[in-house]
Amino acid sequence: MRITLSKSNQSNRDNVAAQTVENPAAESSESDIGPPCILAWVGESSDPLALHAKAVCEQNADAVATYSSVASLLASPPRLPLSHVLLAQSDRSHFIDAGQIRDLKSVAPNAKVLRWLGPLVAPSVGLPGQEGWVESIGWRDSLQTLPLWLGGMDGSADLAEPTQGLIVVSQSWATADALFETIEAIAGELNQPAPVMTWRRDGLTRADRFTSAHVVWDDSVWRCSDAKPCKLASAVEGRRYRHIWMTGMASPSQIDDAYRSGVGTVWNKPTRRESIEALWR
């Protein structure tokens, strides 16, 4: 077992502690931080995709304890109470059954439990029974889902600033319409205004008068293998557009190519709620 302290979160807590010494009234602000986020990472941690997901966790948790298996966690649980447990499964050999989930909850009764699945694990493989049901996310959703699950801020700085609108570029109106309805519903639940939303079939035009917007490129219009990169056309240069590629079953190399082409983040299809919520963070 290894515990890694988050430098950013640790420095924040050290600053609060220093302020409390100088000003006892600052003690109330420390309590506003809430309980520490202590994560147990269980399973694969050497695979490049797992390492990337783990790095996201370390950026958003106060401490990360690393275990090779559920059995090692049960044999030597951390002294600090766990708030989160992530079960990393990079291939089918890391099977987790319902009995292990029950034993896990006996040593971490208040912890949120999540399965992280690598590209070699289908979402339907190794799901515990309904009694021990655990939510799962795919490796493509790490950047958007994990910070929200851990209670931190979204890991994508490009999506952190408010924007005027959202443009969906897709050959299918049904795809755009479904996304519009979902965004409107989530905005209502969060008591936030929905952005002005526009559908374009082929790409951006001068008619898109937003000075800042999220642009969702559906893979029916753009793929990372296309010669034309996913960047601003000359007609709309100078505007602050943040590009999102919405696709299904993209490989790690394809996602890297998309980032190099100007994409800020990648949404898997079907798009998870956490990814859409990041638009407001």
PDB file of C-alpha atoms in Angstrom:
ATOM      1  CA  MET A   1       0.000   0.000   0.000  1.00  0.00           C
ATOM      2  CA  ARG A   2       1.284   3.466  -0.883  1.00  0.00           C
ATOM      3  CA  ILE A   3      -0.249   6.823  -0.018  1.00  0.00           C
ATOM      4  CA  THR A   4       0.362   9.801  -2.285  1.00  0.00           C
ATOM      5  CA  LEU A   5      -0.484  13.272  -1.016  1.00  0.00           C
ATOM      6  CA  SER A   6      -1.808  15.773  -3.505  1.00  0.00           C
ATOM      7  CA  LYS A   7       0.611  18.706  -3.535  1.00  0.00           C
ATOM      8  CA  SER A   8      -2.007  21.239  -4.579  1.00  0.00           C
ATOM      9  CA  ASN A   9      -4.546  20.149  -1.994  1.00  0.00           C
ATOM     10  CA  GLN A  10      -1.895  19.815   0.711  1.00  0.00           C
ATOM     11  CA  SER A  11      -0.648  23.347   0.072  1.00  0.00           C
ATOM     12  CA  ASN A  12      -4.209  24.666   0.306  1.00  0.00           C
ATOM     13  CA  ARG A  13      -4.666  23.004   3.691  1.00  0.00           C
ATOM     14  CA  ASP A  14      -1.281  24.307   4.881  1.00  0.00           C
ATOM     15  CA  ASN A  15      -2.338  27.817   3.912  1.00  0.00           C
ATOM     16  CA  VAL A  16      -5.573  27.452   5.855  1.00  0.00           C
ATOM     17  CA  ALA A  17      -3.640  26.199   8.879  1.00  0.00           C
ATOM     18  CA  ALA A  18      -1.260  29.167   8.718  1.00  0.00           C
ATOM     19  CA  GLN A  19      -4.163  31.600   8.496  1.00  0.00           C
ATOM     20  CA  THR A  20      -5.767  29.982  11.522  1.00  0.00           C
ATOM     21  CA  VAL A  21      -2.634  30.586  13.632  1.00  0.00           C
ATOM     22  CA  GLU A  22      -2.538  34.241  12.626  1.00  0.00           C
ATOM     23  CA  ASN A  23      -6.279  34.707  12.889  1.00  0.00           C
ATOM     24  CA  PRO A  24      -8.336  32.313  15.041  1.00  0.00           C
ATOM     25  CA  ALA A  25     -11.466  33.459  13.217  1.00  0.00           C
ATOM     26  CA  ALA A  26     -10.135  31.696  10.139  1.00  0.00           C
ATOM     27  CA  GLU A  27     -10.813  28.375  11.834  1.00  0.00           C
ATOM     28  CA  SER A  28     -14.389  28.453  10.583  1.00  0.00           C
ATOM     29  CA  SER A  29     -13.156  28.701   6.984  1.00  0.00           C
ATOM     30  CA  GLU A  30     -11.157  25.498   7.474  1.00  0.00           C
ATOM     31  CA  SER A  31     -14.296  23.652   8.490  1.00  0.00           C
ATOM     32  CA  ASP A  32     -15.939  24.852   5.282  1.00  0.00           C
ATOM     33  CA  ILE A  33     -13.460  22.747   3.308  1.00  0.00           C
ATOM     34  CA  GLY A  34     -15.226  19.618   4.494  1.00  0.00           C
ATOM     35  CA  PRO A  35     -13.769  16.191   5.217  1.00  0.00           C
ATOM     36  CA  PRO A  36     -10.630  15.188   3.319  1.00  0.00           C
ATOM     37  CA  CYS A  37     -10.952  13.256   0.097  1.00  0.00           C
ATOM     38  CA  ILE A  38      -9.059   9.993   0.750  1.00  0.00           C
ATOM     39  CA  LEU A  39      -9.040   7.681  -2.261  1.00  0.00           C
ATOM     40  CA  ALA A  40      -8.052   4.026  -2.479  1.00  0.00           C
ATOM     41  CA  TRP A  41      -6.856   3.131  -5.979  1.00  0.00           C
ATOM     42  CA  VAL A  42      -7.279  -0.639  -6.276  1.00  0.00           C
ATOM     43  CA  GLY A  43      -5.823  -2.577  -9.197  1.00  0.00           C
ATOM     44  CA  GLU A  44      -3.729  -1.752 -12.248  1.00  0.00           C
ATOM     45  CA  SER A  45      -1.551   1.342 -11.965  1.00  0.00           C
ATOM     46  CA  SER A  46       1.237   0.789 -14.515  1.00  0.00           C
ATOM     47  CA  ASP A  47      -0.747   0.845 -17.763  1.00  0.00           C
ATOM     48  CA  PRO A  48      -0.396   4.277 -19.494  1.00  0.00           C
ATOM     49  CA  LEU A  49      -4.142   4.877 -19.540  1.00  0.00           C
ATOM     50  CA  ALA A  50      -4.445   3.868 -15.891  1.00  0.00           C
ATOM     51  CA  LEU A  51      -1.541   6.147 -15.020  1.00  0.00           C
ATOM     52  CA  HIS A  52      -3.319   9.041 -16.703  1.00  0.00           C
ATOM     53  CA  ALA A  53      -6.537   8.356 -14.791  1.00  0.00           C
ATOM     54  CA  LYS A  54      -4.605   8.008 -11.556  1.00  0.00           C
ATOM     55  CA  ALA A  55      -2.907  11.346 -12.169  1.00  0.00           C
ATOM     56  CA  VAL A  56      -6.351  12.943 -12.503  1.00  0.00           C
ATOM     57  CA  CYS A  57      -7.280  11.400  -9.144  1.00  0.00           C
ATOM     58  CA  GLU A  58      -4.106  12.676  -7.489  1.00  0.00           C
ATOM     59  CA  GLN A  59      -4.873  16.178  -8.733  1.00  0.00           C
ATOM     60  CA  ASN A  60      -8.339  16.137  -7.173  1.00  0.00           C
ATOM     61  CA  ALA A  61      -7.924  14.072  -3.976  1.00  0.00           C
ATOM     62  CA  ASP A  62      -6.141  14.961  -0.739  1.00  0.00           C
ATOM     63  CA  ALA A  63      -4.441  11.563  -0.591  1.00  0.00           C
ATOM     64  CA  VAL A  64      -4.340   8.409  -2.719  1.00  0.00           C
ATOM     65  CA  ALA A  65      -3.627   4.961  -1.267  1.00  0.00           C
ATOM     66  CA  THR A  66      -2.542   2.388  -3.875  1.00  0.00           C
ATOM     67  CA  TYR A  67      -3.438  -1.312  -3.593  1.00  0.00           C
ATOM     68  CA  SER A  68      -2.834  -4.119  -6.059  1.00  0.00           C
ATOM     69  CA  SER A  69      -6.121  -5.899  -5.279  1.00  0.00           C
ATOM     70  CA  VAL A  70      -9.251  -5.822  -3.141  1.00  0.00           C
ATOM     71  CA  ALA A  71      -7.690  -8.554  -0.970  1.00  0.00           C
ATOM     72  CA  SER A  72      -4.670  -6.360  -0.176  1.00  0.00           C
ATOM     73  CA  LEU A  73      -6.969  -3.505   0.805  1.00  0.00           C
ATOM     74  CA  LEU A  74      -9.006  -5.774   3.084  1.00  0.00           C
ATOM     75  CA  ALA A  75      -5.816  -7.100   4.688  1.00  0.00           C
ATOM     76  CA  SER A  76      -4.323  -3.665   5.323  1.00  0.00           C
ATOM     77  CA  PRO A  77      -6.888  -0.850   5.179  1.00  0.00           C
ATOM     78  CA  PRO A  78      -5.572   2.704   5.596  1.00  0.00           C
ATOM     79  CA  ARG A  79      -5.812   4.353   8.993  1.00  0.00           C
ATOM     80  CA  LEU A  80      -7.661   7.344   7.609  1.00  0.00           C
ATOM     81  CA  PRO A  81     -11.309   6.692   6.674  1.00  0.00           C
ATOM     82  CA  LEU A  82     -11.745   6.259   2.948  1.00  0.00           C
ATOM     83  CA  SER A  83     -14.119   8.601   1.139  1.00  0.00           C
ATOM     84  CA  HIS A  84     -13.666   7.006  -2.311  1.00  0.00           C
ATOM     85  CA  VAL A  85     -12.581   3.646  -3.723  1.00  0.00           C
ATOM     86  CA  LEU A  86     -11.706   3.266  -7.411  1.00  0.00           C
ATOM     87  CA  LEU A  87     -11.462  -0.282  -8.782  1.00  0.00           C
ATOM     88  CA  ALA A  88      -9.151  -0.117 -11.803  1.00  0.00           C
ATOM     89  CA  GLN A  89      -9.660  -2.946 -14.290  1.00  0.00           C
ATOM     90  CA  SER A  90      -7.385  -2.730 -17.315  1.00  0.00           C
ATOM     91  CA  ASP A  91      -8.166  -6.246 -18.584  1.00  0.00           C
ATOM     92  CA  ARG A  92     -10.481  -9.164 -17.854  1.00  0.00           C
ATOM     93  CA  SER A  93      -8.052 -10.824 -15.457  1.00  0.00           C
ATOM     94  CA  HIS A  94      -8.944  -8.326 -12.734  1.00  0.00           C
ATOM     95  CA  PHE A  95     -12.312  -9.847 -11.902  1.00  0.00           C
ATOM     96  CA  ILE A  96     -14.291  -8.429  -8.969  1.00  0.00           C
ATOM     97  CA  ASP A  97     -17.309 -10.292  -7.615  1.00  0.00           C
ATOM     98  CA  ALA A  98     -20.195  -9.205  -5.406  1.00  0.00           C
ATOM     99  CA  GLY A  99     -18.657 -10.852  -2.310  1.00  0.00           C
ATOM    100  CA  GLN A 100     -15.573  -8.670  -2.610  1.00  0.00           C
ATOM    101  CA  ILE A 101     -17.760  -5.601  -2.911  1.00  0.00           C
ATOM    102  CA  ARG A 102     -19.579  -6.516   0.310  1.00  0.00           C
ATOM    103  CA  ASP A 103     -16.272  -7.097   2.122  1.00  0.00           C
ATOM    104  CA  LEU A 104     -14.949  -3.815   0.757  1.00  0.00           C
ATOM    105  CA  LYS A 105     -17.928  -1.900   2.096  1.00  0.00           C
ATOM    106  CA  SER A 106     -17.400  -3.471   5.515  1.00  0.00           C
ATOM    107  CA  VAL A 107     -14.003  -1.736   5.836  1.00  0.00           C
ATOM    108  CA  ALA A 108     -15.044   1.437   3.979  1.00  0.00           C
ATOM    109  CA  PRO A 109     -18.769   1.774   4.736  1.00  0.00           C
ATOM    110  CA  ASN A 110     -19.043   5.448   3.771  1.00  0.00           C
ATOM    111  CA  ALA A 111     -16.855   5.368   0.678  1.00  0.00           C
ATOM    112  CA  LYS A 112     -18.129   5.947  -2.836  1.00  0.00           C
ATOM    113  CA  VAL A 113     -17.112   3.037  -5.065  1.00  0.00           C
ATOM    114  CA  LEU A 114     -16.456   3.297  -8.811  1.00  0.00           C
ATOM    115  CA  ARG A 115     -15.066   0.888 -11.413  1.00  0.00           C
ATOM    116  CA  TRP A 116     -12.635   2.250 -14.007  1.00  0.00           C
ATOM    117  CA  LEU A 117     -12.509   0.113 -17.163  1.00  0.00           C
ATOM    118  CA  GLY A 118      -9.635   0.035 -19.609  1.00  0.00           C
ATOM    119  CA  PRO A 119     -10.084  -0.471 -23.372  1.00  0.00           C
ATOM    120  CA  LEU A 120      -9.817  -4.266 -23.071  1.00  0.00           C
ATOM    121  CA  VAL A 121     -12.782  -4.540 -20.701  1.00  0.00           C
ATOM    122  CA  ALA A 122     -16.322  -4.366 -22.082  1.00  0.00           C
ATOM    123  CA  PRO A 123     -18.800  -2.471 -19.863  1.00  0.00           C
ATOM    124  CA  SER A 124     -20.818  -5.673 -19.340  1.00  0.00           C
ATOM    125  CA  VAL A 125     -17.853  -7.804 -18.189  1.00  0.00           C
ATOM    126  CA  GLY A 126     -17.576  -8.721 -14.539  1.00  0.00           C
ATOM    127  CA  LEU A 127     -20.467  -6.660 -13.218  1.00  0.00           C
ATOM    128  CA  PRO A 128     -21.414  -7.699  -9.684  1.00  0.00           C
ATOM    129  CA  GLY A 129     -24.971  -8.711  -8.943  1.00  0.00           C
ATOM    130  CA  GLN A 130     -27.621  -6.105  -8.216  1.00  0.00           C
ATOM    131  CA  GLU A 131     -26.968  -6.401  -4.477  1.00  0.00           C
ATOM    132  CA  GLY A 132     -23.409  -5.227  -4.938  1.00  0.00           C
ATOM    133  CA  TRP A 133     -23.911  -2.990  -7.947  1.00  0.00           C
ATOM    134  CA  VAL A 134     -21.042  -0.620  -8.681  1.00  0.00           C
ATOM    135  CA  GLU A 135     -21.150   2.163 -11.245  1.00  0.00           C
ATOM    136  CA  SER A 136     -18.571   1.902 -14.023  1.00  0.00           C
ATOM    137  CA  ILE A 137     -16.856   4.415 -16.289  1.00  0.00           C
ATOM    138  CA  GLY A 138     -14.715   3.834 -19.364  1.00  0.00           C
ATOM    139  CA  TRP A 139     -11.167   5.134 -19.667  1.00  0.00           C
ATOM    140  CA  ARG A 140     -12.311   7.801 -22.152  1.00  0.00           C
ATOM    141  CA  ASP A 141     -14.444   9.460 -19.465  1.00  0.00           C
ATOM    142  CA  SER A 142     -11.634   9.854 -16.916  1.00  0.00           C
ATOM    143  CA  LEU A 143     -10.932  13.536 -17.440  1.00  0.00           C
ATOM    144  CA  GLN A 144     -14.559  14.655 -17.161  1.00  0.00           C
ATOM    145  CA  THR A 145     -15.974  12.134 -14.672  1.00  0.00           C
ATOM    146  CA  LEU A 146     -13.275  11.574 -12.051  1.00  0.00           C
ATOM    147  CA  PRO A 147     -12.912  15.201 -10.849  1.00  0.00           C
ATOM    148  CA  LEU A 148     -16.676  15.468 -10.416  1.00  0.00           C
ATOM    149  CA  TRP A 149     -16.867  12.089  -8.651  1.00  0.00           C
ATOM    150  CA  LEU A 150     -14.110  13.132  -6.247  1.00  0.00           C
ATOM    151  CA  GLY A 151     -15.832  16.412  -5.545  1.00  0.00           C
ATOM    152  CA  GLY A 152     -13.182  18.615  -7.116  1.00  0.00           C
ATOM    153  CA  MET A 153     -13.218  20.916 -10.094  1.00  0.00           C
ATOM    154  CA  ASP A 154     -13.259  19.721 -13.652  1.00  0.00           C
ATOM    155  CA  GLY A 155      -9.821  18.763 -14.945  1.00  0.00           C
ATOM    156  CA  SER A 156     -10.221  20.524 -18.275  1.00  0.00           C
ATOM    157  CA  ALA A 157      -9.195  24.165 -17.967  1.00  0.00           C
ATOM    158  CA  ASP A 158     -10.536  24.899 -21.435  1.00  0.00           C
ATOM    159  CA  LEU A 159     -14.085  24.267 -20.244  1.00  0.00           C
ATOM    160  CA  ALA A 160     -13.823  26.241 -17.017  1.00  0.00           C
ATOM    161  CA  GLU A 161     -14.650  29.709 -18.404  1.00  0.00           C
ATOM    162  CA  PRO A 162     -18.234  30.766 -19.111  1.00  0.00           C
ATOM    163  CA  THR A 163     -19.268  30.927 -22.746  1.00  0.00           C
ATOM    164  CA  GLN A 164     -22.096  32.488 -24.696  1.00  0.00           C
ATOM    165  CA  GLY A 165     -23.262  29.471 -26.621  1.00  0.00           C
ATOM    166  CA  LEU A 166     -22.959  25.900 -27.771  1.00  0.00           C
ATOM    167  CA  ILE A 167     -22.693  24.782 -31.403  1.00  0.00           C
ATOM    168  CA  VAL A 168     -23.280  21.146 -32.331  1.00  0.00           C
ATOM    169  CA  VAL A 169     -21.827  20.177 -35.700  1.00  0.00           C
ATOM    170  CA  SER A 170     -23.410  16.929 -36.850  1.00  0.00           C
ATOM    171  CA  GLN A 171     -24.899  15.393 -39.970  1.00  0.00           C
ATOM    172  CA  SER A 172     -27.815  14.217 -37.830  1.00  0.00           C
ATOM    173  CA  TRP A 173     -30.362  16.613 -36.395  1.00  0.00           C
ATOM    174  CA  ALA A 174     -31.515  13.849 -34.039  1.00  0.00           C
ATOM    175  CA  THR A 175     -28.036  13.725 -32.470  1.00  0.00           C
ATOM    176  CA  ALA A 176     -27.996  17.480 -31.918  1.00  0.00           C
ATOM    177  CA  ASP A 177     -31.588  17.594 -30.674  1.00  0.00           C
ATOM    178  CA  ALA A 178     -30.979  14.848 -28.110  1.00  0.00           C
ATOM    179  CA  LEU A 179     -27.954  16.739 -26.793  1.00  0.00           C
ATOM    180  CA  PHE A 180     -29.915  19.999 -26.648  1.00  0.00           C
ATOM    181  CA  GLU A 181     -32.690  18.377 -24.615  1.00  0.00           C
ATOM    182  CA  THR A 182     -30.205  16.845 -22.198  1.00  0.00           C
ATOM    183  CA  ILE A 183     -28.399  20.149 -21.690  1.00  0.00           C
ATOM    184  CA  GLU A 184     -31.663  21.985 -21.057  1.00  0.00           C
ATOM    185  CA  ALA A 185     -32.731  19.360 -18.512  1.00  0.00           C
ATOM    186  CA  ILE A 186     -29.408  19.436 -16.644  1.00  0.00           C
ATOM    187  CA  ALA A 187     -29.344  23.237 -16.648  1.00  0.00           C
ATOM    188  CA  GLY A 188     -32.801  23.251 -15.088  1.00  0.00           C
ATOM    189  CA  GLU A 189     -31.755  20.779 -12.387  1.00  0.00           C
ATOM    190  CA  LEU A 190     -28.636  22.828 -11.607  1.00  0.00           C
ATOM    191  CA  ASN A 191     -30.638  26.073 -11.633  1.00  0.00           C
ATOM    192  CA  GLN A 192     -28.279  27.407 -14.308  1.00  0.00           C
ATOM    193  CA  PRO A 193     -29.128  29.153 -17.573  1.00  0.00           C
ATOM    194  CA  ALA A 194     -28.862  26.963 -20.644  1.00  0.00           C
ATOM    195  CA  PRO A 195     -26.497  28.300 -23.305  1.00  0.00           C
ATOM    196  CA  VAL A 196     -27.811  29.510 -26.641  1.00  0.00           C
ATOM    197  CA  MET A 197     -27.594  26.365 -28.764  1.00  0.00           C
ATOM    198  CA  THR A 198     -27.135  26.063 -32.529  1.00  0.00           C
ATOM    199  CA  TRP A 199     -27.010  23.125 -34.949  1.00  0.00           C
ATOM    200  CA  ARG A 200     -24.706  23.131 -37.964  1.00  0.00           C
ATOM    201  CA  ARG A 201     -24.622  20.286 -40.468  1.00  0.00           C
ATOM    202  CA  ASP A 202     -21.137  20.766 -41.939  1.00  0.00           C
ATOM    203  CA  GLY A 203     -19.082  23.224 -39.898  1.00  0.00           C
ATOM    204  CA  LEU A 204     -18.721  26.748 -38.524  1.00  0.00           C
ATOM    205  CA  THR A 205     -19.864  29.779 -40.492  1.00  0.00           C
ATOM    206  CA  ARG A 206     -19.882  33.565 -40.231  1.00  0.00           C
ATOM    207  CA  ALA A 207     -23.465  33.274 -39.028  1.00  0.00           C
ATOM    208  CA  ASP A 208     -22.174  31.904 -35.715  1.00  0.00           C
ATOM    209  CA  ARG A 209     -21.795  35.250 -34.015  1.00  0.00           C
ATOM    210  CA  PHE A 210     -20.755  33.989 -30.592  1.00  0.00           C
ATOM    211  CA  THR A 211     -17.488  35.515 -29.406  1.00  0.00           C
ATOM    212  CA  SER A 212     -17.077  32.435 -27.184  1.00  0.00           C
ATOM    213  CA  ALA A 213     -18.689  29.025 -27.441  1.00  0.00           C
ATOM    214  CA  HIS A 214     -18.285  25.302 -26.978  1.00  0.00           C
ATOM    215  CA  VAL A 215     -18.224  23.544 -30.350  1.00  0.00           C
ATOM    216  CA  VAL A 216     -19.215  19.865 -30.273  1.00  0.00           C
ATOM    217  CA  TRP A 217     -17.929  18.059 -33.374  1.00  0.00           C
ATOM    218  CA  ASP A 218     -19.811  14.808 -33.973  1.00  0.00           C
ATOM    219  CA  ASP A 219     -17.805  12.031 -35.620  1.00  0.00           C
ATOM    220  CA  SER A 220     -20.324  12.077 -38.478  1.00  0.00           C
ATOM    221  CA  VAL A 221     -18.663  15.355 -39.548  1.00  0.00           C
ATOM    222  CA  TRP A 222     -15.087  15.217 -38.290  1.00  0.00           C
ATOM    223  CA  ARG A 223     -12.608  12.458 -37.466  1.00  0.00           C
ATOM    224  CA  CYS A 224      -9.041  12.844 -36.306  1.00  0.00           C
ATOM    225  CA  SER A 225      -7.857  11.138 -39.520  1.00  0.00           C
ATOM    226  CA  ASP A 226      -9.387  13.874 -41.683  1.00  0.00           C
ATOM    227  CA  ALA A 227      -6.965  16.161 -43.490  1.00  0.00           C
ATOM    228  CA  LYS A 228      -8.821  19.233 -42.246  1.00  0.00           C
ATOM    229  CA  PRO A 229      -7.985  19.750 -38.561  1.00  0.00           C
ATOM    230  CA  CYS A 230     -10.659  20.617 -36.037  1.00  0.00           C
ATOM    231  CA  LYS A 231      -9.660  24.262 -35.764  1.00  0.00           C
ATOM    232  CA  LEU A 232     -11.275  27.600 -36.405  1.00  0.00           C
ATOM    233  CA  ALA A 233     -11.945  28.493 -40.019  1.00  0.00           C
ATOM    234  CA  SER A 234     -10.551  31.808 -41.217  1.00  0.00           C
ATOM    235  CA  ALA A 235     -14.091  33.192 -41.237  1.00  0.00           C
ATOM    236  CA  VAL A 236     -14.302  32.979 -37.442  1.00  0.00           C
ATOM    237  CA  GLU A 237     -10.695  33.487 -36.323  1.00  0.00           C
ATOM    238  CA  GLY A 238     -10.237  35.482 -33.149  1.00  0.00           C
ATOM    239  CA  ARG A 239     -13.231  33.981 -31.383  1.00  0.00           C
ATOM    240  CA  ARG A 240     -12.827  31.895 -28.239  1.00  0.00           C
ATOM    241  CA  TYR A 241     -14.224  28.544 -29.319  1.00  0.00           C
ATOM    242  CA  ARG A 242     -13.489  25.438 -27.247  1.00  0.00           C
ATOM    243  CA  HIS A 243     -13.671  22.256 -29.273  1.00  0.00           C
ATOM    244  CA  ILE A 244     -15.194  18.964 -28.117  1.00  0.00           C
ATOM    245  CA  TRP A 245     -15.023  15.796 -30.197  1.00  0.00           C
ATOM    246  CA  MET A 246     -18.027  13.493 -29.668  1.00  0.00           C
ATOM    247  CA  THR A 247     -17.253   9.992 -30.860  1.00  0.00           C
ATOM    248  CA  GLY A 248     -17.509   6.323 -30.013  1.00  0.00           C
ATOM    249  CA  MET A 249     -14.808   3.691 -29.539  1.00  0.00           C
ATOM    250  CA  ALA A 250     -11.862   5.955 -30.354  1.00  0.00           C
ATOM    251  CA  SER A 251      -8.433   4.510 -29.628  1.00  0.00           C
ATOM    252  CA  PRO A 252      -5.860   6.266 -27.400  1.00  0.00           C
ATOM    253  CA  SER A 253      -3.815   7.267 -30.465  1.00  0.00           C
ATOM    254  CA  GLN A 254      -6.893   8.728 -32.175  1.00  0.00           C
ATOM    255  CA  ILE A 255      -7.700  10.782 -29.090  1.00  0.00           C
ATOM    256  CA  ASP A 256      -4.107  12.050 -28.984  1.00  0.00           C
ATOM    257  CA  ASP A 257      -4.436  13.038 -32.656  1.00  0.00           C
ATOM    258  CA  ALA A 258      -7.649  14.899 -31.849  1.00  0.00           C
ATOM    259  CA  TYR A 259      -5.932  16.873 -29.088  1.00  0.00           C
ATOM    260  CA  ARG A 260      -3.140  17.821 -31.472  1.00  0.00           C
ATOM    261  CA  SER A 261      -5.762  19.009 -33.970  1.00  0.00           C
ATOM    262  CA  GLY A 262      -7.241  21.512 -31.542  1.00  0.00           C
ATOM    263  CA  VAL A 263      -9.764  19.456 -29.553  1.00  0.00           C
ATOM    264  CA  GLY A 264      -9.887  20.352 -25.866  1.00  0.00           C
ATOM    265  CA  THR A 265     -11.744  17.284 -24.668  1.00  0.00           C
ATOM    266  CA  VAL A 266     -13.380  14.124 -26.015  1.00  0.00           C
ATOM    267  CA  TRP A 267     -16.909  12.967 -25.236  1.00  0.00           C
ATOM    268  CA  ASN A 268     -17.671   9.303 -25.654  1.00  0.00           C
ATOM    269  CA  LYS A 269     -20.993   8.322 -27.241  1.00  0.00           C
ATOM    270  CA  PRO A 270     -23.371   7.993 -25.548  1.00  0.00           C
ATOM    271  CA  THR A 271     -22.191  11.039 -23.628  1.00  0.00           C
ATOM    272  CA  ARG A 272     -22.144  10.780 -19.841  1.00  0.00           C
ATOM    273  CA  ARG A 273     -24.006  13.301 -17.726  1.00  0.00           C
ATOM    274  CA  GLU A 274     -20.779  14.253 -15.909  1.00  0.00           C
ATOM    275  CA  SER A 275     -19.214  15.381 -19.173  1.00  0.00           C
ATOM    276  CA  ILE A 276     -22.135  17.685 -19.931  1.00  0.00           C
ATOM    277  CA  GLU A 277     -22.185  19.057 -16.379  1.00  0.00           C
ATOM    278  CA  ALA A 278     -18.580  20.151 -16.894  1.00  0.00           C
ATOM    279  CA  LEU A 279     -19.905  22.871 -19.206  1.00  0.00           C
ATOM    280  CA  TRP A 280     -21.047  24.749 -16.085  1.00  0.00           C
ATOM    281  CA  ARG A 281     -17.776  24.316 -14.138  1.00  0.00           C
TER     282      ARG A 281
END
